[in-house]
Coordinates of C-alpha atoms and ligand atoms in Angstrom, one line a residue:
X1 CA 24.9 43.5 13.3
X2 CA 27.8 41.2 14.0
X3 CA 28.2 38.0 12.0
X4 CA 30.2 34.8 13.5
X5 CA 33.6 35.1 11.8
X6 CA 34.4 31.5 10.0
X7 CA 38.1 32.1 9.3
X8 CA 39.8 28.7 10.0
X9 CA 43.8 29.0 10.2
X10 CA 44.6 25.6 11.6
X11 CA 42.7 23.5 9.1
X12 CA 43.6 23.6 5.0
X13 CA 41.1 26.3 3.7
X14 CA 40.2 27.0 0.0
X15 CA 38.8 30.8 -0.4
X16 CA 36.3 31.0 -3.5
X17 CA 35.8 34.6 -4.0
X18 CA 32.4 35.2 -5.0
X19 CA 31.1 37.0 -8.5
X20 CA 27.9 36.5 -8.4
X21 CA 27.6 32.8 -9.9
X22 CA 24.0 31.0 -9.4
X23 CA 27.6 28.1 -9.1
X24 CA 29.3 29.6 -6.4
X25 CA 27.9 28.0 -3.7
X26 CA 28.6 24.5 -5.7
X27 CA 32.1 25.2 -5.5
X28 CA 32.3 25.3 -2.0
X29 CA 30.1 22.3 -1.2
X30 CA 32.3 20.0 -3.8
X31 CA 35.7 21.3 -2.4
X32 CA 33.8 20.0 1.4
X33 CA 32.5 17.1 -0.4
X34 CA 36.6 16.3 -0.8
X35 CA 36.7 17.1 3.0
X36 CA 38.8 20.2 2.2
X37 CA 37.3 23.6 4.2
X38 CA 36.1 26.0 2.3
X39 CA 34.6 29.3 2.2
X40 CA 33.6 31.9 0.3
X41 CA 34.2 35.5 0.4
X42 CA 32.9 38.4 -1.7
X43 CA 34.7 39.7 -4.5
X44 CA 35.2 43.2 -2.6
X45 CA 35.8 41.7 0.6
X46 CA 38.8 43.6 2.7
X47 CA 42.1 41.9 1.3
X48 CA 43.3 41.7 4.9
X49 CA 40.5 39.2 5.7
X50 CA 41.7 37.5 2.7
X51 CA 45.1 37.4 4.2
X52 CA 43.6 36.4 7.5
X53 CA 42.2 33.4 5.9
X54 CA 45.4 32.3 4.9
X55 CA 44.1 30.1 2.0
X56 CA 46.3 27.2 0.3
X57 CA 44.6 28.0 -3.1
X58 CA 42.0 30.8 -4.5
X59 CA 39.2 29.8 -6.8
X60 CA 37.4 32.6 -8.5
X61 CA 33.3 32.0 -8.9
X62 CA 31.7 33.0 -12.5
X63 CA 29.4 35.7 -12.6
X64 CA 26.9 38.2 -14.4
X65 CA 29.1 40.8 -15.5
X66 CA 31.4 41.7 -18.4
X67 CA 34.8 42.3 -18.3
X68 CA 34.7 44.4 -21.5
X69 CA 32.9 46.9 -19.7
X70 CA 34.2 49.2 -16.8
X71 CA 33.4 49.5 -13.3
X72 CA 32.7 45.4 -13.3
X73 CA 34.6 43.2 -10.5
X74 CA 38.0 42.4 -10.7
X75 CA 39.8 39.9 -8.1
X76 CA 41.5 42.1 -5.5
X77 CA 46.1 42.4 -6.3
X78 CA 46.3 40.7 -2.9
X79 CA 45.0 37.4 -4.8
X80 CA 47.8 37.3 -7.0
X81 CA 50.3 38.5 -4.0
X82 CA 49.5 35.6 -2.1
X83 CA 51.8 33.7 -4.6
X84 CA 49.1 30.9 -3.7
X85 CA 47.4 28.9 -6.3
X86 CA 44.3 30.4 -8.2
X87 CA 41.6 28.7 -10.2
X88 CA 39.4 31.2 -12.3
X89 CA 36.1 29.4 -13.8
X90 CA 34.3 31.2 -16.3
X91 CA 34.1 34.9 -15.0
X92 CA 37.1 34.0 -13.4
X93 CA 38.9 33.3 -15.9
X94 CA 37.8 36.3 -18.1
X95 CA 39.0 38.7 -15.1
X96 CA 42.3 37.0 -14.9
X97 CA 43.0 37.3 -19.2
X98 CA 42.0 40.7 -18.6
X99 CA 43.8 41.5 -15.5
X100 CA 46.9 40.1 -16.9
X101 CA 46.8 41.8 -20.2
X102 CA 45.1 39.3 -22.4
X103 CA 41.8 40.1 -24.3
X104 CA 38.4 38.9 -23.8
X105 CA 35.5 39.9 -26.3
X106 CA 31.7 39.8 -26.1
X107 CA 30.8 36.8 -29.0
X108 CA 27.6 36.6 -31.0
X109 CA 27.6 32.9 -30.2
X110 CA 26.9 32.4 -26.9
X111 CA 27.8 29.4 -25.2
X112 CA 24.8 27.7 -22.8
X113 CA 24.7 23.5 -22.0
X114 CA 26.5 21.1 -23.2
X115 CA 30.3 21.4 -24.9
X116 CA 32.8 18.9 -25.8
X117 CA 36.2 20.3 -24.5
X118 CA 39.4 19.3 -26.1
X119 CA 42.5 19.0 -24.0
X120 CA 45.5 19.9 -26.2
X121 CA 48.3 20.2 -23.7
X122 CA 49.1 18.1 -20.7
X123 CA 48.3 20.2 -17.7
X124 CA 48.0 18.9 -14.2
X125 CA 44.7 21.0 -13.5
X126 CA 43.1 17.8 -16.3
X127 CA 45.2 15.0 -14.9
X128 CA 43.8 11.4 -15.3
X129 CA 41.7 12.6 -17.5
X130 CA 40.3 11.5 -21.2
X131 CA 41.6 13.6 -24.3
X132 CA 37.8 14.8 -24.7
X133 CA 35.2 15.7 -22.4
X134 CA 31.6 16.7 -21.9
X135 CA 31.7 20.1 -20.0
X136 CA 29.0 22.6 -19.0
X137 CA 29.2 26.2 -20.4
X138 CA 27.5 29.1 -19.5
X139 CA 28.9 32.5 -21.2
X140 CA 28.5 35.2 -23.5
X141 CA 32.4 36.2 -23.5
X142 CA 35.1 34.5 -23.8
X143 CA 39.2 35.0 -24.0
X144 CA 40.3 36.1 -27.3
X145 CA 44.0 36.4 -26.7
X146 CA 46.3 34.8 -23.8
X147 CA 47.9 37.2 -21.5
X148 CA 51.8 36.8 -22.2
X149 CA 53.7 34.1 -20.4
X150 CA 50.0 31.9 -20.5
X151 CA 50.0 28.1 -22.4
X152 CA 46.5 27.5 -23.7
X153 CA 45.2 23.7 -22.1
X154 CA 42.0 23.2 -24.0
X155 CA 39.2 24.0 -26.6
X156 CA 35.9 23.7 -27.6
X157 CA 34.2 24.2 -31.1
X158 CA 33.1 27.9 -30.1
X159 CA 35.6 28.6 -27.6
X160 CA 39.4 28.1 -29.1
X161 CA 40.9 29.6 -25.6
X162 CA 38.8 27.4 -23.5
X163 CA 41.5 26.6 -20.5
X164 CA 44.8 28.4 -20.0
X165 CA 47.6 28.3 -17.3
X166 CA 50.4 29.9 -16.4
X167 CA 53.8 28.9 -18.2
X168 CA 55.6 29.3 -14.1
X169 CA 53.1 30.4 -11.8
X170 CA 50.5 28.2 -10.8
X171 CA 47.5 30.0 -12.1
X172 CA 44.6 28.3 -14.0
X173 CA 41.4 28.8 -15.7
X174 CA 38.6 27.2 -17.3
X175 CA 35.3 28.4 -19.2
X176 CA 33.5 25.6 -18.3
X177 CA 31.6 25.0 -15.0
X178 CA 33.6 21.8 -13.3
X179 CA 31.1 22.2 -10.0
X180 CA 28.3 21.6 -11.2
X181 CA 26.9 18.0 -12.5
X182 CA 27.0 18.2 -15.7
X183 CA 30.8 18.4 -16.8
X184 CA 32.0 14.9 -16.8
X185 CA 34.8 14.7 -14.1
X186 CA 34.2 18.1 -12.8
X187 CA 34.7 16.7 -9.0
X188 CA 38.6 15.3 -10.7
X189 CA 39.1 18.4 -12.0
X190 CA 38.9 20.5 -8.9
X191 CA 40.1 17.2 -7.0
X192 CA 43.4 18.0 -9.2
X193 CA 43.1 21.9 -8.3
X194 CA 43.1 21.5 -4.5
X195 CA 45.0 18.0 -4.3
X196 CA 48.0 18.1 -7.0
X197 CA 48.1 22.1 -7.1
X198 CA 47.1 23.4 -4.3
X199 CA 48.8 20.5 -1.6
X200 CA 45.8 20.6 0.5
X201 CA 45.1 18.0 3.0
X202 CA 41.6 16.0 3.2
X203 CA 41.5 16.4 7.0
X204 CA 38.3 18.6 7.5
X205 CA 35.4 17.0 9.4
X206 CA 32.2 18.3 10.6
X207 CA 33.6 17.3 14.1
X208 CA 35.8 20.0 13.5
X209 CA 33.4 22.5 12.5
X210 CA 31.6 21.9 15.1
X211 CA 34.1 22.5 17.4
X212 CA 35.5 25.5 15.5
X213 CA 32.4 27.3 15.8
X214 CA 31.3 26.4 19.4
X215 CA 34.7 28.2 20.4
X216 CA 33.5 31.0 17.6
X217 CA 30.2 31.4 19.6
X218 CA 31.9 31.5 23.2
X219 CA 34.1 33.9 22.0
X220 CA 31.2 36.5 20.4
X221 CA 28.9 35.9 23.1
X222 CA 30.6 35.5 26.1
X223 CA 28.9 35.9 29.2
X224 CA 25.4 37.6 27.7
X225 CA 22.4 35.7 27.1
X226 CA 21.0 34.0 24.1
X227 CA 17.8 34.0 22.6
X228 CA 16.4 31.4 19.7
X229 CA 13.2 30.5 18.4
X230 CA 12.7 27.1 18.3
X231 CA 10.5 25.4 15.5
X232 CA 11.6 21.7 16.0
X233 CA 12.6 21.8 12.2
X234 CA 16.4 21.0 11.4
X235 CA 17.9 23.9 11.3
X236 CA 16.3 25.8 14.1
X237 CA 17.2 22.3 16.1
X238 CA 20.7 22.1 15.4
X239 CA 21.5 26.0 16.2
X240 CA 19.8 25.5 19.5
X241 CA 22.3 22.2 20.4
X242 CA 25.0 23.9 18.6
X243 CA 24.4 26.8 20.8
X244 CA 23.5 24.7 23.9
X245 CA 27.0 23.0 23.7
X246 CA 28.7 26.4 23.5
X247 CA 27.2 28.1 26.0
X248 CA 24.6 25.9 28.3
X249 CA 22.2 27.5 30.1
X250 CA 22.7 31.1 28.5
X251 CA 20.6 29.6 25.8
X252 CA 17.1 30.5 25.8
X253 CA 14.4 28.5 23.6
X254 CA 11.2 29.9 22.4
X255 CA 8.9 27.3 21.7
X256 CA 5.6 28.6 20.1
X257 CA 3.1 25.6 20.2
X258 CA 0.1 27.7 17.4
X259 CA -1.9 24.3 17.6
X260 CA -1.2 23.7 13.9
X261 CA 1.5 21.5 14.0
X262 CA 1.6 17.7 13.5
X263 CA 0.2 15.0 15.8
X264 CA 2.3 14.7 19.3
X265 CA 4.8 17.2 17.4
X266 CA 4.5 19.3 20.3
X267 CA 5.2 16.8 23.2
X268 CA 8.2 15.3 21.1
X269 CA 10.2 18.6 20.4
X270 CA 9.7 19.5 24.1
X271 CA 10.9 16.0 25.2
X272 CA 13.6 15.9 23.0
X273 CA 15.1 19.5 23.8
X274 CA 13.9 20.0 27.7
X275 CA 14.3 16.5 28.5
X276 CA 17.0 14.5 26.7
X277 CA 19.0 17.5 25.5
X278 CA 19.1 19.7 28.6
X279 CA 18.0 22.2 26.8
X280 CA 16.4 25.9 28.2
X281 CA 12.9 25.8 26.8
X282 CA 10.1 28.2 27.2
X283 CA 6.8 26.4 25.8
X284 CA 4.3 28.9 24.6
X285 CA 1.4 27.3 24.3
X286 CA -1.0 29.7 22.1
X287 CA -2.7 27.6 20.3
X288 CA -6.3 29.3 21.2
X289 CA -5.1 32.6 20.7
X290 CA -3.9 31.2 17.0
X291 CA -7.5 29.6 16.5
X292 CA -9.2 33.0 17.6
X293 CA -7.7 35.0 15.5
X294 CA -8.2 32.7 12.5
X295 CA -11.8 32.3 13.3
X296 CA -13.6 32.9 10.0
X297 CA -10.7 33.5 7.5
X298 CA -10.5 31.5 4.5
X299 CA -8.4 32.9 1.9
X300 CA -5.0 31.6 2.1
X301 CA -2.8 34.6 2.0
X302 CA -4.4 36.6 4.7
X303 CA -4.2 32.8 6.9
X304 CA -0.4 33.1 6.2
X305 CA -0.4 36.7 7.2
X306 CA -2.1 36.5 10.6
X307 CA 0.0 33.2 11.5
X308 CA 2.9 35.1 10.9
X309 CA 1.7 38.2 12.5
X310 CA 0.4 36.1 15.7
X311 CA 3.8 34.4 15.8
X312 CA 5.6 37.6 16.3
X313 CA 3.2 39.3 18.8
X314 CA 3.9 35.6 21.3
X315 CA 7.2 35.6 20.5
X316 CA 8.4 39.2 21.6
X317 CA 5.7 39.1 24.5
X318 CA 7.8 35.8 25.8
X319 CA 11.3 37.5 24.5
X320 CA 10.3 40.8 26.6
X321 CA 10.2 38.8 29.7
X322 CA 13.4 37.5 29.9
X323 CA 15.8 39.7 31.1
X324 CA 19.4 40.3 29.6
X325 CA 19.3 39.3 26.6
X326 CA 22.0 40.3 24.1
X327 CA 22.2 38.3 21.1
X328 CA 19.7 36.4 18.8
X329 CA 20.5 33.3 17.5
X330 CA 18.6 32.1 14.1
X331 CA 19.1 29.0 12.0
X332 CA 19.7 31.1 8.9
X333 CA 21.6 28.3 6.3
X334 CA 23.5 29.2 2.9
X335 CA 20.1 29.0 0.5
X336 CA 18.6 31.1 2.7
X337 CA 21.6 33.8 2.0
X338 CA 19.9 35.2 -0.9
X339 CA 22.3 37.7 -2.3
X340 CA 26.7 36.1 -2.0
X341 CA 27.9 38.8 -4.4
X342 CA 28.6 42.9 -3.2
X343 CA 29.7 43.9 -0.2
X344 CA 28.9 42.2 3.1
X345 CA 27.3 45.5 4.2
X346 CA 24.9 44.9 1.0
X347 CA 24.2 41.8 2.3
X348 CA 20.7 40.5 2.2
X349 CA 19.2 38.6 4.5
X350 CA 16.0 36.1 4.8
X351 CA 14.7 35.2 7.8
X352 CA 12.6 32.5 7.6
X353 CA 8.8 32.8 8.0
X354 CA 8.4 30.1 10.7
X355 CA 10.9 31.5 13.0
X356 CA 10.7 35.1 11.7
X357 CA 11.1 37.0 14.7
X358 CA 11.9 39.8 12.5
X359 CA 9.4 42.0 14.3
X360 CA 11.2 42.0 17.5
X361 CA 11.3 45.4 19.4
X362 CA 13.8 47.4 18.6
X363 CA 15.0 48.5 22.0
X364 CA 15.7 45.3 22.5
X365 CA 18.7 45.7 20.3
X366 CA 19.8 42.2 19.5
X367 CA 22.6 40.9 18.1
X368 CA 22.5 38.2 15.4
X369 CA 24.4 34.8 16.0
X370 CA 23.8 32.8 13.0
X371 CA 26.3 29.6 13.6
X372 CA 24.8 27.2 10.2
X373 CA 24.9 30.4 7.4
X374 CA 27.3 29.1 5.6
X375 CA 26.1 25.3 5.7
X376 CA 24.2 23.3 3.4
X377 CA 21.2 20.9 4.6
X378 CA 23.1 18.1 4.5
X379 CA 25.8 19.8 6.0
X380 CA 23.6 20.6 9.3
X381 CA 22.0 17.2 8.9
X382 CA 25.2 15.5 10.0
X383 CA 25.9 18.1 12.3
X384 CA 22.8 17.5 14.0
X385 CA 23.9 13.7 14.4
X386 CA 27.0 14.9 15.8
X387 CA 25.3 16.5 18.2
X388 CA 23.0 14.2 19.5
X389 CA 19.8 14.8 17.8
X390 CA 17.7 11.8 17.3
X391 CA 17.9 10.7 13.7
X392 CA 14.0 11.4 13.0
X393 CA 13.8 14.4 13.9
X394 CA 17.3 15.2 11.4
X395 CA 15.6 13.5 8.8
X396 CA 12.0 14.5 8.8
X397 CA 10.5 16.4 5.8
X398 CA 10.4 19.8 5.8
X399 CA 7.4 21.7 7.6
X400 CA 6.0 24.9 6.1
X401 CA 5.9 27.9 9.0
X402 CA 1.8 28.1 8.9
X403 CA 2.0 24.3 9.7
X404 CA -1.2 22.7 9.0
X405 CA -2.7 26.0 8.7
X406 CA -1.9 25.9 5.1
X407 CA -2.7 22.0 4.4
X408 CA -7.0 22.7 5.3
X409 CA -8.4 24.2 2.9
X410 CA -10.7 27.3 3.5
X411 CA -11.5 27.9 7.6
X412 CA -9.1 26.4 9.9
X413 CA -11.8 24.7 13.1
X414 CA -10.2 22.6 15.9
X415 CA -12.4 19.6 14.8
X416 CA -10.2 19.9 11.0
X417 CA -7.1 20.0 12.9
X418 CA -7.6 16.8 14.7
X419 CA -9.1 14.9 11.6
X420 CA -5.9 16.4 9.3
X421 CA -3.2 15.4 12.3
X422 CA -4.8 11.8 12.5
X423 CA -4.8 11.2 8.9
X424 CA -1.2 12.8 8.1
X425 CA -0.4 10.5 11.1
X426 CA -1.5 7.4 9.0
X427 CA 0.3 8.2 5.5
X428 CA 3.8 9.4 7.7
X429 CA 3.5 6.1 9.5
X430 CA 2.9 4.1 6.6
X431 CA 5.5 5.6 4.7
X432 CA 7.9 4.5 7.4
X433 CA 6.8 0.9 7.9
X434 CA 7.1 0.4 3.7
X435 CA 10.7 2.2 4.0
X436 CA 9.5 5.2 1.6
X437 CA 9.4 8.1 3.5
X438 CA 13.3 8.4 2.4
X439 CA 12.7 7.9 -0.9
X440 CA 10.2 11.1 -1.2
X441 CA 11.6 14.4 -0.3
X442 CA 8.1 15.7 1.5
X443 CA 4.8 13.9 2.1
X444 CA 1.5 15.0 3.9
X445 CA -1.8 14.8 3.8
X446 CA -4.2 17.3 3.6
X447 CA -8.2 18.5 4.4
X448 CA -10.0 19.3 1.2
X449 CA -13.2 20.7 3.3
X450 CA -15.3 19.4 1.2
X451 CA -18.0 17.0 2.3
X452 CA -18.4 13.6 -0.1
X453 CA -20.7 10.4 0.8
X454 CA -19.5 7.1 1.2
X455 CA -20.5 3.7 2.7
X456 CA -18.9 2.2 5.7
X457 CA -20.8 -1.0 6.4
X458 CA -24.0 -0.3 6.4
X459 CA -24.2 3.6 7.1
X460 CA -23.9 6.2 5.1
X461 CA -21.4 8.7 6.2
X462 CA -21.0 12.1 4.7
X463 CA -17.8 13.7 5.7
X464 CA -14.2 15.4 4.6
X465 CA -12.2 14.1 2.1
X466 CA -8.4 13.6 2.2
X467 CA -5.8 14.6 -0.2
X468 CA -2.4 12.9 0.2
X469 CA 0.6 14.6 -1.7
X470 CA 4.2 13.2 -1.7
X471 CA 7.1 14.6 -4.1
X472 CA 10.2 13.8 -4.9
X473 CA 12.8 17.0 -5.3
X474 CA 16.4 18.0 -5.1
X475 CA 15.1 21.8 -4.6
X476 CA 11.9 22.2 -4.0
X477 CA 11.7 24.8 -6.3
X478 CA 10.4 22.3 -8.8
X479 CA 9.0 18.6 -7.9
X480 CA 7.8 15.9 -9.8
X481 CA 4.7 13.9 -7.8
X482 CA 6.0 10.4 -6.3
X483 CA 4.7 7.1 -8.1
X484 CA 3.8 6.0 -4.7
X485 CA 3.0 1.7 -5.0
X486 CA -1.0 1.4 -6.0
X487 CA -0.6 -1.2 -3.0
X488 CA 0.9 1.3 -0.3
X489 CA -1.6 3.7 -1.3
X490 CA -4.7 1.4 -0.9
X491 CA -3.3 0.4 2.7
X492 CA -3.1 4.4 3.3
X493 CA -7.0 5.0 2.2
X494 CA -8.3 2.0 4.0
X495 CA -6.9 2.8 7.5
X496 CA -7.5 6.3 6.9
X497 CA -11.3 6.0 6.1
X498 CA -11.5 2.7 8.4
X499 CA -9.9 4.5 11.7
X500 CA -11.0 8.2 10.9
X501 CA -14.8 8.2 11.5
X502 CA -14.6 11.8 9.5
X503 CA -13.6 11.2 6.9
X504 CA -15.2 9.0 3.6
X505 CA -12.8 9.5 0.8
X506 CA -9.5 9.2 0.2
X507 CA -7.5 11.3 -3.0
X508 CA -3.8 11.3 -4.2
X509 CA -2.4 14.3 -5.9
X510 CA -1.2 13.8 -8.6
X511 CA 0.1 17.2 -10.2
X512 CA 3.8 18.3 -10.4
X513 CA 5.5 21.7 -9.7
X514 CA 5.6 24.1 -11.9
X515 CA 2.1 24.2 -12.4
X516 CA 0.9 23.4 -9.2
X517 CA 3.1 24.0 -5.7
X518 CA 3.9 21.7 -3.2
X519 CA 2.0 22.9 -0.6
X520 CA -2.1 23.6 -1.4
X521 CA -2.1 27.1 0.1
Ligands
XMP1 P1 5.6 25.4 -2.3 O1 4.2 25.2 -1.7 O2 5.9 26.9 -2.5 O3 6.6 24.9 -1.2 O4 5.8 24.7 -3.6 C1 8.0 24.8 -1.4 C2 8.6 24.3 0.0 O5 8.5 25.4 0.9 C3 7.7 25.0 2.0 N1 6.9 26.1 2.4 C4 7.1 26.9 3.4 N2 8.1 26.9 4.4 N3 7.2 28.8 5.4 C5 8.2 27.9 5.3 O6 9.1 27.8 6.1 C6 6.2 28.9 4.5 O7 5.4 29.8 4.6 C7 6.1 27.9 3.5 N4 5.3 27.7 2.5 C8 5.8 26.6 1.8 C9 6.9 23.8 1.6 O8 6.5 22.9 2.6 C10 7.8 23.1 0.6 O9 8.8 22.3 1.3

């Protein structure tokens, strides 16, 4: 399949060559955060895309391997050709000692957290900086001996050769980690790399991404037709105005209403797309057929299974109709690029459950257009703005693909759906009104199906009880339960058990991730 090419010759570019770091993709979002373009390449990559690239500087990622053993990556001879400026960090670094005739060796005291570097020689890689600083390490070798014509910069307690550079060239390299967090003035450190060293110029905008890549997407797709699946989530919603602004009405939306989506969410994404954006959208409401084949299921994973499945089976029946259609366009975004290191034909690729159309027919033969994959959230999030996108609908929490399928417990009914929409309604609104809903990173609420008894003036009612959950994360991988005000929450249960008749109790969850997840299903 063909992938968008992101080479970007009129604008500064810094190329980090990818060795497999859990970093790499750091380093490229803190050289954007200093409004410098960058983008990363693997290790084994063609050197003539390299060329094409034509990169100010070259920084070279960390990675899992060992240079004291053979077959492991090396950065490509055109890297050093280039005569441009190179930056190796950790892995990096070890590869260019090696490359350039110095020795690395395997040490029985390996290096992970916290280190105190030492800066022994001026260098302009650690300008502006203190004599001593608090780095992050993360390695099992390390450089025993420079390569000839290198100055060693720095040191740490377990790590003597802990920065080098090049007595004429200007090549550097670290052991520590300057992308992420933890080293102190690891943004001024590559600030130095790509200012001082490299001469690059702060001039990239996501205006001019955005414009880059709509002339990227007339150019692959030109006059064929286009066909996306629309969730109403971010990045599904910023591909389709991305796309729409490329290539008008040779965009086709899918829109699959299942019925298990939040209150009016429906209604909103069709206004906002069909209405105020122009956009081409095909509604498919389906939301019996979803209910039908649910009827009866309770166990969680087999609900996820036949959501998905049912997904699929609407989506190619509405893709089959159209006629034409040549390319594919999914909101596919850099997490979601699972594997950076090997070859690009090695390549994996996720495609996301709520838009997984990855059961497509095959005759239809589709070719991918994937405009955001090398884009962080809050990369897209300001490219949504750009593009017109009401702010709400950039900023709202994320939305798992089985919607609220996953949020009742045990048999999904239309009568839970109504009573889960309404109350989720209640905490989203309130959350608003007391300006939280910024401050937690994903709130809901959700339908325990289980029956309680209350009191509501004088009548007994025996109905559902609701769960609210709210979290605050960076990567909702873990997430630590929001210390929502006592106050806010009392307002939340007394309009949800006051306006729901449904419903009796109110609970807040209070359990973090790991053990429990963020969602209940
Ligand atoms: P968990 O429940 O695994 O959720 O802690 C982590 C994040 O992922 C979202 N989530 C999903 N997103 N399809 C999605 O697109 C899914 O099947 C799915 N399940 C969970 C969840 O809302 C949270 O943000």
């Amino acid at each position: 399949m063909n992938k968008l090419s992101i080479s970007n010759k009129s604008i500064d570019t810094i190329l980090v060559l990818d060795f497999g770091s859990q970093y790499t993709q750091l380093i490229a979002r803190r050289v954007r955060e200093s409004k410098v373009y960058s983008e990363i390449l693997p290790w084994d990559i063609a050197e003539d895309k390299i060329r094409n690239l034509n990169p100010k500087g070259i920084i070279l990622s960390g990675g899992p391997n060992s240079v004291t053993e053979s077959f492991t990556p090396r950065a490509p001879q055109c890297v050093f050709d280039l005569k441009v400026p190179i930056l190796g960090i950790c892995y990096g670094m070890q590869t260019i000692a090696e490359q350039m005739g110095g020795q690395v060796m395997s040490v029985d005291q390996k290096e992970f957290g916290h280190s105190e570097l030492k800066i022994i020689n001026e260098s302009i890689l650690f300008k502006n900086l203190d004599k001593k600083i608090n780095v992050w390490m993360s390695h099992g070798d390390q450089v025993q001996d420079l390569p000839d014509n290198y100055n060693l910069i720095a040191s740490t307690k377990t790590a003597p050769i802990a920065a080098m550079e090049h007595k004429n060239l200007p090549i550097y390299a670290i052991q520590f980690h300057p992308e992420v967090t933890h080293t102190e003035n690891g943004q001024n450190i590559l600030n130095n790399f790509i200012f001082d060293i490299c001469q690059s110029k702060n001039e990239w905008r996501i205006e001019n991404l955005i414009s880059q890549r709509i002339e990227e997407i007339k150019e692959k797709v030109k006059k064929d037709k286009v066909l996306l699946g629309l969730s109403g989530g971010v990045d599904s919603s910023v591909t389709a105005a991305l796309l729409h602004k490329a290539i008008g009405k040779k965009l086709t939306c899918v829109f699959v209403d299942n019925g298990l989506l939040r209150k009016n969410e429906s209604v909103e994404v069709m206004q906002t797309f069909k209405d105020n954006l122009d956009l081409n959208v095909i509604k498919s409401d389906s939301s019996d057929i979803f209910l039908r084949h649910l009827e009866n299921v309770d166990d969680p994973e087999q609900k996820r299974k036949i959501i998905g499945r049912t997904f699929i089976d609407i989506f190619d029946a509405e893709a089959i109709k159209l006629k034409d259609i040549k390319f594919l366009a999914q909101g596919t975004i850099y997490p979601d690029v699972i594997e950076s290191s090997g070859s690009e034909s090695k390549e994996a690729r996720v495609i996301k459950s709520h838009h997984n159309v990855g059961g497509l027919p095959e005759e239809m033969k589709l070719d991918l257009v994937e405009p955001l994959r090398d884009l962080f959230k809050d990369e897209v999030r300001k490219m949504g703005i750009q593009l017109g996108i009401p702010k709400e609908m950039i900023e709202r929490h994320p939305f798992p693909g089985p919607g609220l399928g996953v949020r009742i417990i045990g048999e999904i009914t239309k009568e839970k759906i109504k009573i889960l929409q309404d109350a989720d309604a209640i905490f989203i609104e309130e959350l608003v009104k007391a300006n939280l809903y910024n401050k937690v990173s994903q709130a809901f609420a959700v339908l325990l199906s289980v029956k309680s008894v209350g009191v509501v003036g004088d009548e007994r009612r025996y109905a559902e009880v609701i769960g609210l959950r709210a979290v605050e994360t960076v990567d909702f991988m873990t997430a630590r339960w929001a210390h929502l005000p006592f106050k806010f929450l009392e307002n939340v249960s007394n309009r949800i058990v006051n306006e729901i008749e449904d419903v009796s109790r109110v609970v807040y969850d209070i359990s973090s991730k790991p053990p429990a997840t963020i969602e209940w299903e």
